[in-house]
Amino acid sequence: MKKSLNVFAKKFSDLISPALLATILVAIISGVLLFVPPINGYADNGDFYRAMLSNGIYRLPSKHPWAIDYVITKFGIFQYFNEYGTIAFSSQSIFIRIAVMINKLFYSSKVFDIRFLGLLYYFLYLGSIYLLTKSVVYPYKKLRSYAVSLIIVLIFADSSFTLYFNSFFAEPVMYIFMIYAFASIMLLAKGCYKKNWPMMLLFFISTIIIITDKSQNAPLTLSFILISFGMMFLPHFNARRFAVGVGMVVLIFTGVFTYVAINKEFNDVNQYKAFTHGVLMETNDPSKNIAKLGIDEQFALLREENYYPKTYTAVRATNKSVQKNLLAKNGIGWTVKYYAHNPKQAGALLDLATKDIMITQVKAVGDFTRGSGHKPGEQVKYFTLYSDYMGSFFPGKFAFICLLTVALILTYGVAMYNDLKKKRPMGVMRFFLVLGLLTIILFVPIISIVGDGDADLAKHLFIIPVCLNFIFILFISDILHHRLWNTEAREEFLDHAK
Amino acid sequence: MQNKIFRLLFVSFALLFFVSFSNPEPVQATDTDDYVMLVYDSKNTTAGSEKQIDALQRALTSMNLRVKTVDQADYKSGMLTKKYFGVISMVNWKQMGFTNKKFLKDRNNFSGIKLHIGNDLSGYEASELGAKSVDLYQQQLILENKKSNQMLPFSETITVLDNLSKESQMIGTLRTQQADQKTYGYGVINGKYGYLPYFSSKGLSYLTAVEMIAKLFSKQGSYQPILTVTGVTPVSDLKILDQVSQFCYKNSIPFAVSTTSVSNNTGMKAFARFVSELRNVENRGGVVFIKSPEVGGAGVGSANELRQDLTSYVVSLAKYQVYPIGISTDGFWNQDKILRKNFLMNANHWLLLPNGKVTYIDQDNNSQIAHTSFLGISASSLNSVNKSYETRFSTPTAIYIPLPHSNKELVDFKEQINKLDFSWFNPMEVKMSTAINTGTSTVSFRDGNYFVNGKQENIGTADSSSVFSEKIKEKPLLSNYFNIQGSILTILFVIVTIVLIIFILMGRRIYWNRFNKRK
């Protein structure tokens, strides 16, 4: 009996590796969500126009003026010259354009179906899941490896993430390519493939796509450079260390480019929000505090005002007083100084930022199409176990994140110390990977608060749960495979190291 | 006989009593004598000519005329009914003119007052005006009116009237610069018919056109202008506002301030400082107009919010003894159903300023009237106009100057006011009765006194600096305890971390050995 079970297990593992198992399960789970009618996705929160108009897509006329309640599947494709040009540069455009091209080939040259974009993301995503699973379980095919692959399915196929695919949000690009970036580093660290350069290339391309996806991703450059620094420790690699250096330089340029490409209006919007929704929040009366640091106390009255006012406002952000006496003064330097002087307020804001960090489902918009029999703005409950659980139980305190960071750095630091001594790359690369991810987790809330205030926090913090999930799965897999501190000598690596 | 004299005396006393003590209620004009239809050929937004429609609409409102504005493309046969007191046809784009034949037919058959503005004057209209139309080509004309003159921009063609009948009146003249220096009328009125060869929203042309239109519609009066400082917001530089009000006070210039306010954050010190500055304005002979807020992405559903905002503005200001006497607004607010009904109509005194950023919510182009609407004219556009102490305007007029943004601009501001040698309208001295109703309360102004819900209020003297000497709340009792608790926890965490590191370093070898054994 036991023998036949073993034989079955052997055959099964020969036929279906953990990575393949995860990919198949994810394909089925998210395929049902995205493509089996009535389909699901995220409705327009008012941000879609940027991605749409830049790529020659427009909303078809409809008797329902509000797009926030239901997912719209059909859009129009501009037939003539697109006068809008590029509203904001984004790597997301590449994917939308490819989707439009496929749409034109197979469906229609006038109507764009969002599912073509979803499909494109879907295939890219399946590839990333395969690599991710492989990267954390390699070289094992034990039962525990299959357990890890099931956990990956639970975490990474959560509907709160995959719903993004059927939408014009820029998040899917970030999500998919973060998985690629993570997987490529882990595969390199484990020496999964004979040649290193394909994974290196994958890493750099993925990170460049992530950085250029959204202007607010520019600061992530620093974290990615930190992660790529680990590659310097790959053995037998003197000649290619240069290549890593070049990659890092390219990354820096991409980050700078993305930062510079932010136009003045965008900058003003962010600066205004950082003030009205940041500096002025979580305090009784900010009048005196801002006056102390040289900004007219009257601007305290702008608390909770928006750059593009929702209904009515006493003063527009384009007003001369605001431009001259506020926006000319309250740059990032000023904001940092302000929070340094008011640490309690900064702490309260950071707690606010981390409070709902693991609630990944966009609650403001509906997930169903009109006519699917669901209420306006109704949320999908299908395969959201992980995000529901994390959303309710993850401690929403910035201090907790700091403690977690310290603990993880210590844990993975030990492995790095061991591997450095033994000249093994894995512990070192993994340390830098974790360190890089932790800097994202730690600094993105700070950057968001300083750069944007509490406006749109949930959207700015999207990358944090993704990074936390990477660390969770890495940690679980390392524990299960007993590789947390002892990365285990691997013959092929040792040979090269000599 | 004695009885008769006694009765006569009684009646005359009663009349006198009635006249002197009755409070003049807002005169709501009867049905037909205040409706006017304004039909234009095109907005011509590329040339910015929509501003001229706005300027004309505001001028008509200041004459207490209700205006229905119609684009000729939307005009349907029979729209110009007898309800209308007059019709204005405005050519806003020379190259376009009137092409809607239904309108032209209805206008020709219309029996009320008719005014044509701009080129494209038909032969029928010229005959109504009792004159011959003449086209002048390639001319730079000089407009003259009451000792003022203004050189007009070069015009390729302009249609003027010649051979006027004896009954015709000319308001302002246009003089050519050629050797013979021919003179034509700018505004021409012949009975019920009027003509203006062009319309401009600025300077002498505007003033003369307004004068002419008021005369044509028998709405002409004689008004002193009110000096108005516009562009004040709660985030304006209040020191400059203080200097402005002080300057006006020292020079005995009565003035008005048009300011927006906030509906939130009124508990902040910054708000207290803002209102104390407005109180200074009131104490220095100024009055306050509430400026309508900027319209963002508001929809039809925002009507309630707008009404509540106004209530909140008035109540929060009144709480600090600032009593607005009217509402100032951009012209387009009067052309929008939601904006007008939920904001403007709550006050009986309006101050109409040119449009800034225009965002309609429910545009209906049916402007309404208040008891008094001041027509806003920028001070800078009056440079070429002869200004004197005797100058009077045909309609209630507000001459406005934006609040300076720097000390340099303040110097210019003062200079500009000194040059405006008008005898200014003083709300404190003239019998003036205004009211803003906000549902919960009524703030009114009568003969220089302020009333809230009928109860007279005094304005305390306010020094803006005193606001800040208010005591700050004492610290809560347990705050020290929590501070100490926080530090203890921090120290504890540091100690735990250090111990943890030591343990890790010590335990590392033991852990290692376990693996070695297994190997």
Short mmCIF file of N, CA and C in Angstrom, two decimals, chain B residues 50-189:
data_model
loop_
_atom_site.label_atom_id
_atom_site.label_comp_id
_atom_site.label_asym_id
_atom_site.label_seq_id
_atom_site.Cartn_x
_atom_site.Cartn_y
_atom_site.Cartn_z
N GLU B 50 -17.20 85.12 -25.98
CA GLU B 50 -18.26 84.77 -25.04
C GLU B 50 -18.26 85.72 -23.85
N LYS B 51 -17.10 86.38 -23.65
CA LYS B 51 -17.01 87.36 -22.57
C LYS B 51 -17.97 88.53 -22.81
N GLN B 52 -18.20 88.83 -24.09
CA GLN B 52 -19.07 89.96 -24.39
C GLN B 52 -20.52 89.62 -24.10
N ILE B 53 -20.87 88.36 -24.33
CA ILE B 53 -22.24 87.95 -23.98
C ILE B 53 -22.42 88.08 -22.48
N ASP B 54 -21.41 87.61 -21.74
CA ASP B 54 -21.47 87.70 -20.28
C ASP B 54 -21.58 89.15 -19.83
N ALA B 55 -20.76 90.02 -20.44
CA ALA B 55 -20.77 91.44 -20.04
C ALA B 55 -22.14 92.06 -20.31
N LEU B 56 -22.75 91.69 -21.43
CA LEU B 56 -24.07 92.23 -21.77
C LEU B 56 -25.14 91.70 -20.81
N GLN B 57 -25.05 90.40 -20.53
CA GLN B 57 -26.03 89.79 -19.60
C GLN B 57 -25.97 90.47 -18.24
N ARG B 58 -24.76 90.69 -17.75
CA ARG B 58 -24.62 91.31 -16.44
C ARG B 58 -25.16 92.74 -16.44
N ALA B 59 -24.86 93.46 -17.54
CA ALA B 59 -25.35 94.84 -17.63
C ALA B 59 -26.87 94.85 -17.59
N LEU B 60 -27.49 93.92 -18.31
CA LEU B 60 -28.96 93.86 -18.33
C LEU B 60 -29.51 93.51 -16.95
N THR B 61 -28.82 92.59 -16.26
CA THR B 61 -29.27 92.25 -14.91
C THR B 61 -29.18 93.46 -13.99
N SER B 62 -28.11 94.23 -14.15
CA SER B 62 -27.96 95.40 -13.28
C SER B 62 -29.05 96.43 -13.56
N MET B 63 -29.68 96.34 -14.75
CA MET B 63 -30.81 97.23 -15.05
C MET B 63 -32.13 96.60 -14.60
N ASN B 64 -32.01 95.49 -13.85
CA ASN B 64 -33.19 94.73 -13.41
C ASN B 64 -34.02 94.21 -14.58
N LEU B 65 -33.33 93.76 -15.59
CA LEU B 65 -34.01 93.10 -16.71
C LEU B 65 -33.71 91.61 -16.64
N ARG B 66 -34.75 90.80 -16.73
CA ARG B 66 -34.54 89.34 -16.76
C ARG B 66 -34.23 88.95 -18.19
N VAL B 67 -33.16 88.23 -18.38
CA VAL B 67 -32.71 87.94 -19.74
C VAL B 67 -32.84 86.46 -20.06
N LYS B 68 -33.46 86.19 -21.18
CA LYS B 68 -33.44 84.83 -21.72
C LYS B 68 -32.43 84.86 -22.86
N THR B 69 -31.34 84.12 -22.72
CA THR B 69 -30.31 84.15 -23.76
C THR B 69 -30.46 82.92 -24.65
N VAL B 70 -30.45 83.14 -25.95
CA VAL B 70 -30.65 82.04 -26.89
C VAL B 70 -29.59 82.09 -27.98
N ASP B 71 -28.99 80.96 -28.25
CA ASP B 71 -28.10 80.83 -29.41
C ASP B 71 -29.01 80.74 -30.62
N GLN B 72 -28.67 81.43 -31.70
CA GLN B 72 -29.60 81.43 -32.84
C GLN B 72 -29.87 80.01 -33.35
N ALA B 73 -28.90 79.11 -33.14
CA ALA B 73 -29.10 77.73 -33.58
C ALA B 73 -30.22 77.05 -32.80
N ASP B 74 -30.46 77.53 -31.56
CA ASP B 74 -31.51 76.92 -30.74
C ASP B 74 -32.84 77.65 -30.84
N TYR B 75 -32.85 78.72 -31.61
CA TYR B 75 -34.08 79.51 -31.68
C TYR B 75 -35.13 78.78 -32.52
N LYS B 76 -36.33 78.67 -31.95
CA LYS B 76 -37.43 78.03 -32.70
C LYS B 76 -38.55 79.04 -32.90
N SER B 77 -39.21 78.88 -33.99
CA SER B 77 -40.25 79.82 -34.37
C SER B 77 -41.24 80.04 -33.22
N GLY B 78 -41.56 81.29 -32.96
CA GLY B 78 -42.57 81.60 -31.95
C GLY B 78 -42.02 81.76 -30.55
N MET B 79 -40.71 81.60 -30.39
CA MET B 79 -40.14 81.75 -29.04
C MET B 79 -40.22 83.20 -28.55
N LEU B 80 -40.13 84.11 -29.50
CA LEU B 80 -40.14 85.54 -29.13
C LEU B 80 -41.59 85.97 -28.97
N THR B 81 -42.13 85.76 -27.78
CA THR B 81 -43.55 86.05 -27.57
C THR B 81 -43.74 87.47 -27.06
N LYS B 82 -45.00 87.81 -26.82
CA LYS B 82 -45.31 89.15 -26.32
C LYS B 82 -44.87 89.34 -24.88
N LYS B 83 -44.55 88.22 -24.21
CA LYS B 83 -44.07 88.30 -22.84
C LYS B 83 -42.84 89.20 -22.76
N TYR B 84 -42.10 89.23 -23.84
CA TYR B 84 -40.84 89.97 -23.81
C TYR B 84 -41.07 91.45 -24.06
N PHE B 85 -40.34 92.19 -23.27
CA PHE B 85 -40.37 93.65 -23.31
C PHE B 85 -39.49 94.13 -24.47
N GLY B 86 -38.46 93.36 -24.75
CA GLY B 86 -37.57 93.75 -25.82
C GLY B 86 -36.74 92.58 -26.31
N VAL B 87 -36.11 92.78 -27.46
CA VAL B 87 -35.24 91.75 -28.00
C VAL B 87 -33.91 92.37 -28.40
N ILE B 88 -32.85 91.63 -28.11
CA ILE B 88 -31.52 92.12 -28.50
C ILE B 88 -30.91 91.09 -29.44
N SER B 89 -30.52 91.51 -30.61
CA SER B 89 -29.82 90.60 -31.52
C SER B 89 -28.36 91.01 -31.54
N MET B 90 -27.52 90.07 -31.21
CA MET B 90 -26.10 90.40 -31.05
C MET B 90 -25.26 89.60 -32.04
N VAL B 91 -24.57 90.31 -32.91
CA VAL B 91 -23.65 89.63 -33.83
C VAL B 91 -22.28 89.59 -33.16
N ASN B 92 -21.88 88.40 -32.82
CA ASN B 92 -20.68 88.23 -32.01
C ASN B 92 -19.51 87.79 -32.88
N TRP B 93 -19.84 87.33 -34.05
CA TRP B 93 -18.81 86.84 -34.98
C TRP B 93 -19.17 87.35 -36.36
N LYS B 94 -18.42 88.36 -36.76
CA LYS B 94 -18.69 89.05 -38.03
C LYS B 94 -18.92 88.08 -39.18
N GLN B 95 -18.07 87.05 -39.24
CA GLN B 95 -18.13 86.13 -40.37
C GLN B 95 -19.37 85.24 -40.32
N MET B 96 -20.04 85.23 -39.19
CA MET B 96 -21.19 84.35 -39.03
C MET B 96 -22.49 85.13 -39.28
N GLY B 97 -22.83 86.04 -38.40
CA GLY B 97 -24.07 86.80 -38.55
C GLY B 97 -25.29 85.93 -38.34
N PHE B 98 -26.47 86.51 -38.59
CA PHE B 98 -27.70 85.75 -38.35
C PHE B 98 -28.10 84.96 -39.58
N THR B 99 -28.29 83.67 -39.38
CA THR B 99 -28.69 82.80 -40.48
C THR B 99 -30.04 82.14 -40.20
N ASN B 100 -30.51 82.26 -38.97
CA ASN B 100 -31.77 81.61 -38.61
C ASN B 100 -32.94 82.49 -39.08
N LYS B 101 -33.56 82.08 -40.18
CA LYS B 101 -34.61 82.91 -40.80
C LYS B 101 -35.83 83.04 -39.90
N LYS B 102 -36.10 81.97 -39.12
CA LYS B 102 -37.27 82.01 -38.23
C LYS B 102 -37.11 83.14 -37.22
N PHE B 103 -35.88 83.28 -36.73
CA PHE B 103 -35.64 84.34 -35.77
C PHE B 103 -35.80 85.70 -36.45
N LEU B 104 -35.18 85.84 -37.63
CA LEU B 104 -35.23 87.13 -38.31
C LEU B 104 -36.68 87.54 -38.59
N LYS B 105 -37.49 86.55 -38.96
CA LYS B 105 -38.90 86.83 -39.24
C LYS B 105 -39.62 87.27 -37.96
N ASP B 106 -39.41 86.48 -36.90
CA ASP B 106 -40.08 86.81 -35.63
C ASP B 106 -39.64 88.18 -35.12
N ARG B 107 -38.36 88.48 -35.32
CA ARG B 107 -37.87 89.76 -34.83
C ARG B 107 -38.50 90.92 -35.62
N ASN B 108 -38.61 90.74 -36.93
CA ASN B 108 -39.22 91.80 -37.72
C ASN B 108 -40.67 92.04 -37.31
N ASN B 109 -41.36 90.95 -36.92
CA ASN B 109 -42.76 91.09 -36.53
C ASN B 109 -42.94 91.54 -35.09
N PHE B 110 -41.86 91.50 -34.33
CA PHE B 110 -41.94 91.81 -32.89
C PHE B 110 -42.26 93.29 -32.70
N SER B 111 -43.12 93.56 -31.72
CA SER B 111 -43.56 94.96 -31.59
C SER B 111 -42.89 95.69 -30.43
N GLY B 112 -42.08 95.00 -29.64
CA GLY B 112 -41.45 95.65 -28.49
C GLY B 112 -40.17 96.39 -28.88
N ILE B 113 -39.36 96.60 -27.84
CA ILE B 113 -38.09 97.30 -28.07
C ILE B 113 -37.11 96.38 -28.78
N LYS B 114 -36.40 96.92 -29.76
CA LYS B 114 -35.44 96.10 -30.49
C LYS B 114 -34.06 96.77 -30.47
N LEU B 115 -33.08 95.97 -30.18
CA LEU B 115 -31.70 96.49 -30.20
C LEU B 115 -30.85 95.56 -31.03
N HIS B 116 -30.10 96.13 -31.95
CA HIS B 116 -29.16 95.32 -32.72
C HIS B 116 -27.74 95.73 -32.34
N ILE B 117 -26.90 94.71 -32.10
CA ILE B 117 -25.51 94.97 -31.74
C ILE B 117 -24.60 94.31 -32.76
N GLY B 118 -23.68 95.07 -33.27
CA GLY B 118 -22.68 94.50 -34.18
C GLY B 118 -23.07 94.67 -35.63
N ASN B 119 -22.21 94.18 -36.50
CA ASN B 119 -22.43 94.34 -37.95
C ASN B 119 -23.64 93.55 -38.40
N ASP B 120 -23.76 93.40 -39.70
CA ASP B 120 -24.82 92.58 -40.28
C ASP B 120 -26.20 93.18 -40.00
N LEU B 121 -26.28 94.50 -40.10
CA LEU B 121 -27.56 95.19 -39.90
C LEU B 121 -28.37 95.06 -41.19
N SER B 122 -29.61 94.54 -41.06
CA SER B 122 -30.40 94.35 -42.28
C SER B 122 -31.01 95.69 -42.73
N GLY B 123 -31.40 95.75 -44.00
CA GLY B 123 -32.02 96.96 -44.54
C GLY B 123 -33.29 97.30 -43.77
N TYR B 124 -34.02 96.26 -43.38
CA TYR B 124 -35.26 96.47 -42.65
C TYR B 124 -34.99 97.16 -41.32
N GLU B 125 -33.93 96.68 -40.66
CA GLU B 125 -33.58 97.27 -39.36
C GLU B 125 -33.16 98.72 -39.52
N ALA B 126 -32.38 98.99 -40.59
CA ALA B 126 -31.92 100.36 -40.82
C ALA B 126 -33.13 101.27 -41.04
N SER B 127 -34.12 100.74 -41.76
CA SER B 127 -35.29 101.58 -42.02
C SER B 127 -36.08 101.81 -40.72
N GLU B 128 -36.13 100.78 -39.86
CA GLU B 128 -36.77 100.98 -38.55
C GLU B 128 -36.08 102.08 -37.76
N LEU B 129 -34.77 102.09 -37.89
CA LEU B 129 -33.98 103.09 -37.16
C LEU B 129 -34.07 104.46 -37.83
N GLY B 130 -34.68 104.49 -38.99
CA GLY B 130 -34.85 105.76 -39.70
C GLY B 130 -33.53 106.34 -40.16
N ALA B 131 -32.64 105.48 -40.60
CA ALA B 131 -31.31 105.96 -41.00
C ALA B 131 -30.78 105.10 -42.14
N LYS B 132 -29.67 105.51 -42.63
CA LYS B 132 -29.03 104.77 -43.71
C LYS B 132 -27.76 104.13 -43.14
N SER B 133 -27.56 102.84 -43.45
CA SER B 133 -26.34 102.22 -42.92
C SER B 133 -25.17 102.44 -43.88
N VAL B 134 -24.03 102.74 -43.29
CA VAL B 134 -22.82 103.01 -44.08
C VAL B 134 -21.71 102.09 -43.56
N ASP B 135 -21.00 101.44 -44.46
CA ASP B 135 -19.87 100.61 -44.03
C ASP B 135 -18.58 101.42 -44.11
N LEU B 136 -17.84 101.44 -43.03
CA LEU B 136 -16.53 102.11 -43.05
C LEU B 136 -15.46 101.03 -43.11
N TYR B 137 -14.48 101.23 -43.97
CA TYR B 137 -13.43 100.22 -44.14
C TYR B 137 -12.10 100.73 -43.62
N GLN B 138 -11.31 99.84 -43.10
CA GLN B 138 -9.93 100.12 -42.70
C GLN B 138 -9.82 101.41 -41.89
N GLN B 139 -10.49 101.44 -40.78
CA GLN B 139 -10.51 102.67 -40.00
C GLN B 139 -10.04 102.44 -38.57
N GLN B 140 -9.44 103.48 -38.01
CA GLN B 140 -9.23 103.46 -36.57
C GLN B 140 -10.02 104.65 -36.02
N LEU B 141 -11.11 104.35 -35.35
CA LEU B 141 -12.03 105.39 -34.92
C LEU B 141 -11.74 105.83 -33.49
N ILE B 142 -12.26 107.01 -33.19
CA ILE B 142 -12.15 107.51 -31.82
C ILE B 142 -13.56 107.61 -31.24
N LEU B 143 -13.75 106.97 -30.08
CA LEU B 143 -15.05 107.03 -29.43
C LEU B 143 -15.04 108.18 -28.43
N GLU B 144 -16.06 109.00 -28.47
CA GLU B 144 -16.12 110.13 -27.54
C GLU B 144 -17.46 110.13 -26.82
N ASN B 145 -17.41 110.37 -25.54
CA ASN B 145 -18.65 110.46 -24.77
C ASN B 145 -18.37 111.26 -23.51
N LYS B 146 -19.11 112.32 -23.31
CA LYS B 146 -19.00 113.15 -22.09
C LYS B 146 -17.55 113.45 -21.71
N LYS B 147 -16.88 114.14 -22.52
CA LYS B 147 -15.51 114.61 -22.27
C LYS B 147 -14.47 113.48 -22.24
N SER B 148 -14.91 112.24 -22.35
CA SER B 148 -13.92 111.15 -22.39
C SER B 148 -13.77 110.70 -23.83
N ASN B 149 -12.58 110.24 -24.13
CA ASN B 149 -12.44 109.65 -25.46
C ASN B 149 -11.48 108.48 -25.41
N GLN B 150 -11.64 107.61 -26.36
CA GLN B 150 -10.84 106.39 -26.38
C GLN B 150 -10.56 106.01 -27.81
N MET B 151 -9.32 105.76 -28.09
CA MET B 151 -8.93 105.30 -29.42
C MET B 151 -9.30 103.82 -29.52
N LEU B 152 -10.07 103.49 -30.56
CA LEU B 152 -10.50 102.09 -30.69
C LEU B 152 -9.48 101.30 -31.49
N PRO B 153 -9.46 99.99 -31.31
CA PRO B 153 -8.56 99.19 -32.13
C PRO B 153 -8.95 99.28 -33.60
N PHE B 154 -7.99 99.04 -34.43
CA PHE B 154 -8.19 99.11 -35.88
C PHE B 154 -9.28 98.13 -36.31
N SER B 155 -10.24 98.59 -37.11
CA SER B 155 -11.29 97.67 -37.56
C SER B 155 -11.35 97.64 -39.08
N GLU B 156 -11.54 96.43 -39.60
CA GLU B 156 -11.56 96.28 -41.06
C GLU B 156 -12.85 96.85 -41.65
N THR B 157 -13.96 96.41 -41.07
CA THR B 157 -15.23 97.01 -41.50
C THR B 157 -16.06 97.29 -40.27
N ILE B 158 -16.78 98.37 -40.32
CA ILE B 158 -17.71 98.68 -39.24
C ILE B 158 -18.92 99.37 -39.88
N THR B 159 -20.10 98.94 -39.46
CA THR B 159 -21.32 99.52 -40.03
C THR B 159 -21.85 100.59 -39.09
N VAL B 160 -21.94 101.81 -39.59
CA VAL B 160 -22.47 102.90 -38.76
C VAL B 160 -23.73 103.45 -39.44
N LEU B 161 -24.44 104.30 -38.70
CA LEU B 161 -25.68 104.87 -39.26
C LEU B 161 -25.44 106.33 -39.66
N ASP B 162 -25.99 106.68 -40.78
CA ASP B 162 -25.87 108.05 -41.28
C ASP B 162 -27.27 108.56 -41.61
N ASN B 163 -27.37 109.83 -41.86
CA ASN B 163 -28.67 110.45 -42.18
C ASN B 163 -29.71 110.10 -41.11
N LEU B 164 -29.37 110.33 -39.87
CA LEU B 164 -30.30 110.00 -38.79
C LEU B 164 -31.51 110.93 -38.84
N SER B 165 -32.64 110.39 -38.40
CA SER B 165 -33.83 111.24 -38.36
C SER B 165 -33.70 112.20 -37.17
N LYS B 166 -34.54 113.20 -37.17
CA LYS B 166 -34.41 114.23 -36.13
C LYS B 166 -34.71 113.70 -34.73
N GLU B 167 -35.61 112.70 -34.69
CA GLU B 167 -36.00 112.18 -33.37
C GLU B 167 -34.90 111.31 -32.76
N SER B 168 -33.95 110.90 -33.59
CA SER B 168 -32.93 109.97 -33.09
C SER B 168 -32.03 110.63 -32.06
N GLN B 169 -31.59 109.79 -31.12
CA GLN B 169 -30.61 110.27 -30.14
C GLN B 169 -29.30 109.53 -30.36
N MET B 170 -28.22 110.27 -30.13
CA MET B 170 -26.90 109.62 -30.21
C MET B 170 -26.33 109.55 -28.80
N ILE B 171 -25.83 108.37 -28.43
CA ILE B 171 -25.12 108.25 -27.16
C ILE B 171 -23.68 107.88 -27.50
N GLY B 172 -22.82 108.83 -27.35
CA GLY B 172 -21.43 108.63 -27.76
C GLY B 172 -21.29 108.80 -29.26
N THR B 173 -20.13 109.26 -29.68
CA THR B 173 -19.91 109.43 -31.12
C THR B 173 -18.63 108.74 -31.54
N LEU B 174 -18.61 108.36 -32.82
CA LEU B 174 -17.41 107.77 -33.40
C LEU B 174 -16.86 108.75 -34.42
N ARG B 175 -15.59 109.11 -34.26
CA ARG B 175 -14.98 110.09 -35.16
C ARG B 175 -13.89 109.41 -35.97
N THR B 176 -13.90 109.69 -37.27
CA THR B 176 -12.83 109.14 -38.10
C THR B 176 -11.60 110.01 -37.94
N GLN B 177 -10.46 109.48 -38.35
CA GLN B 177 -9.23 110.27 -38.21
C GLN B 177 -8.80 110.89 -39.52
N GLN B 178 -9.69 110.79 -40.53
CA GLN B 178 -9.32 111.36 -41.81
C GLN B 178 -9.45 112.88 -41.75
N ALA B 179 -9.03 113.50 -42.86
CA ALA B 179 -8.99 114.97 -42.89
C ALA B 179 -10.37 115.58 -42.61
N ASP B 180 -11.40 114.94 -43.20
CA ASP B 180 -12.72 115.55 -43.01
C ASP B 180 -13.32 115.25 -41.63
N GLN B 181 -12.77 114.31 -40.91
CA GLN B 181 -13.20 113.96 -39.55
C GLN B 181 -14.71 113.84 -39.42
N LYS B 182 -15.25 112.86 -40.11
CA LYS B 182 -16.70 112.65 -40.04
C LYS B 182 -17.08 112.05 -38.70
N THR B 183 -18.24 112.38 -38.22
CA THR B 183 -18.71 111.88 -36.93
C THR B 183 -20.00 111.08 -37.10
N TYR B 184 -20.05 109.92 -36.47
CA TYR B 184 -21.26 109.09 -36.50
C TYR B 184 -21.67 108.79 -35.07
N GLY B 185 -22.91 108.41 -34.90
CA GLY B 185 -23.35 108.04 -33.55
C GLY B 185 -22.82 106.66 -33.18
N TYR B 186 -22.43 106.47 -31.91
CA TYR B 186 -22.07 105.11 -31.47
C TYR B 186 -23.37 104.39 -31.10
N GLY B 187 -23.98 104.81 -30.00
CA GLY B 187 -25.29 104.26 -29.69
C GLY B 187 -26.35 105.14 -30.32
N VAL B 188 -27.24 104.52 -31.10
CA VAL B 188 -28.28 105.32 -31.74
C VAL B 188 -29.64 104.79 -31.28
N ILE B 189 -30.48 105.70 -30.81
CA ILE B 189 -31.82 105.29 -30.40
C ILE B 189 -32.84 106.08 -31.22
#
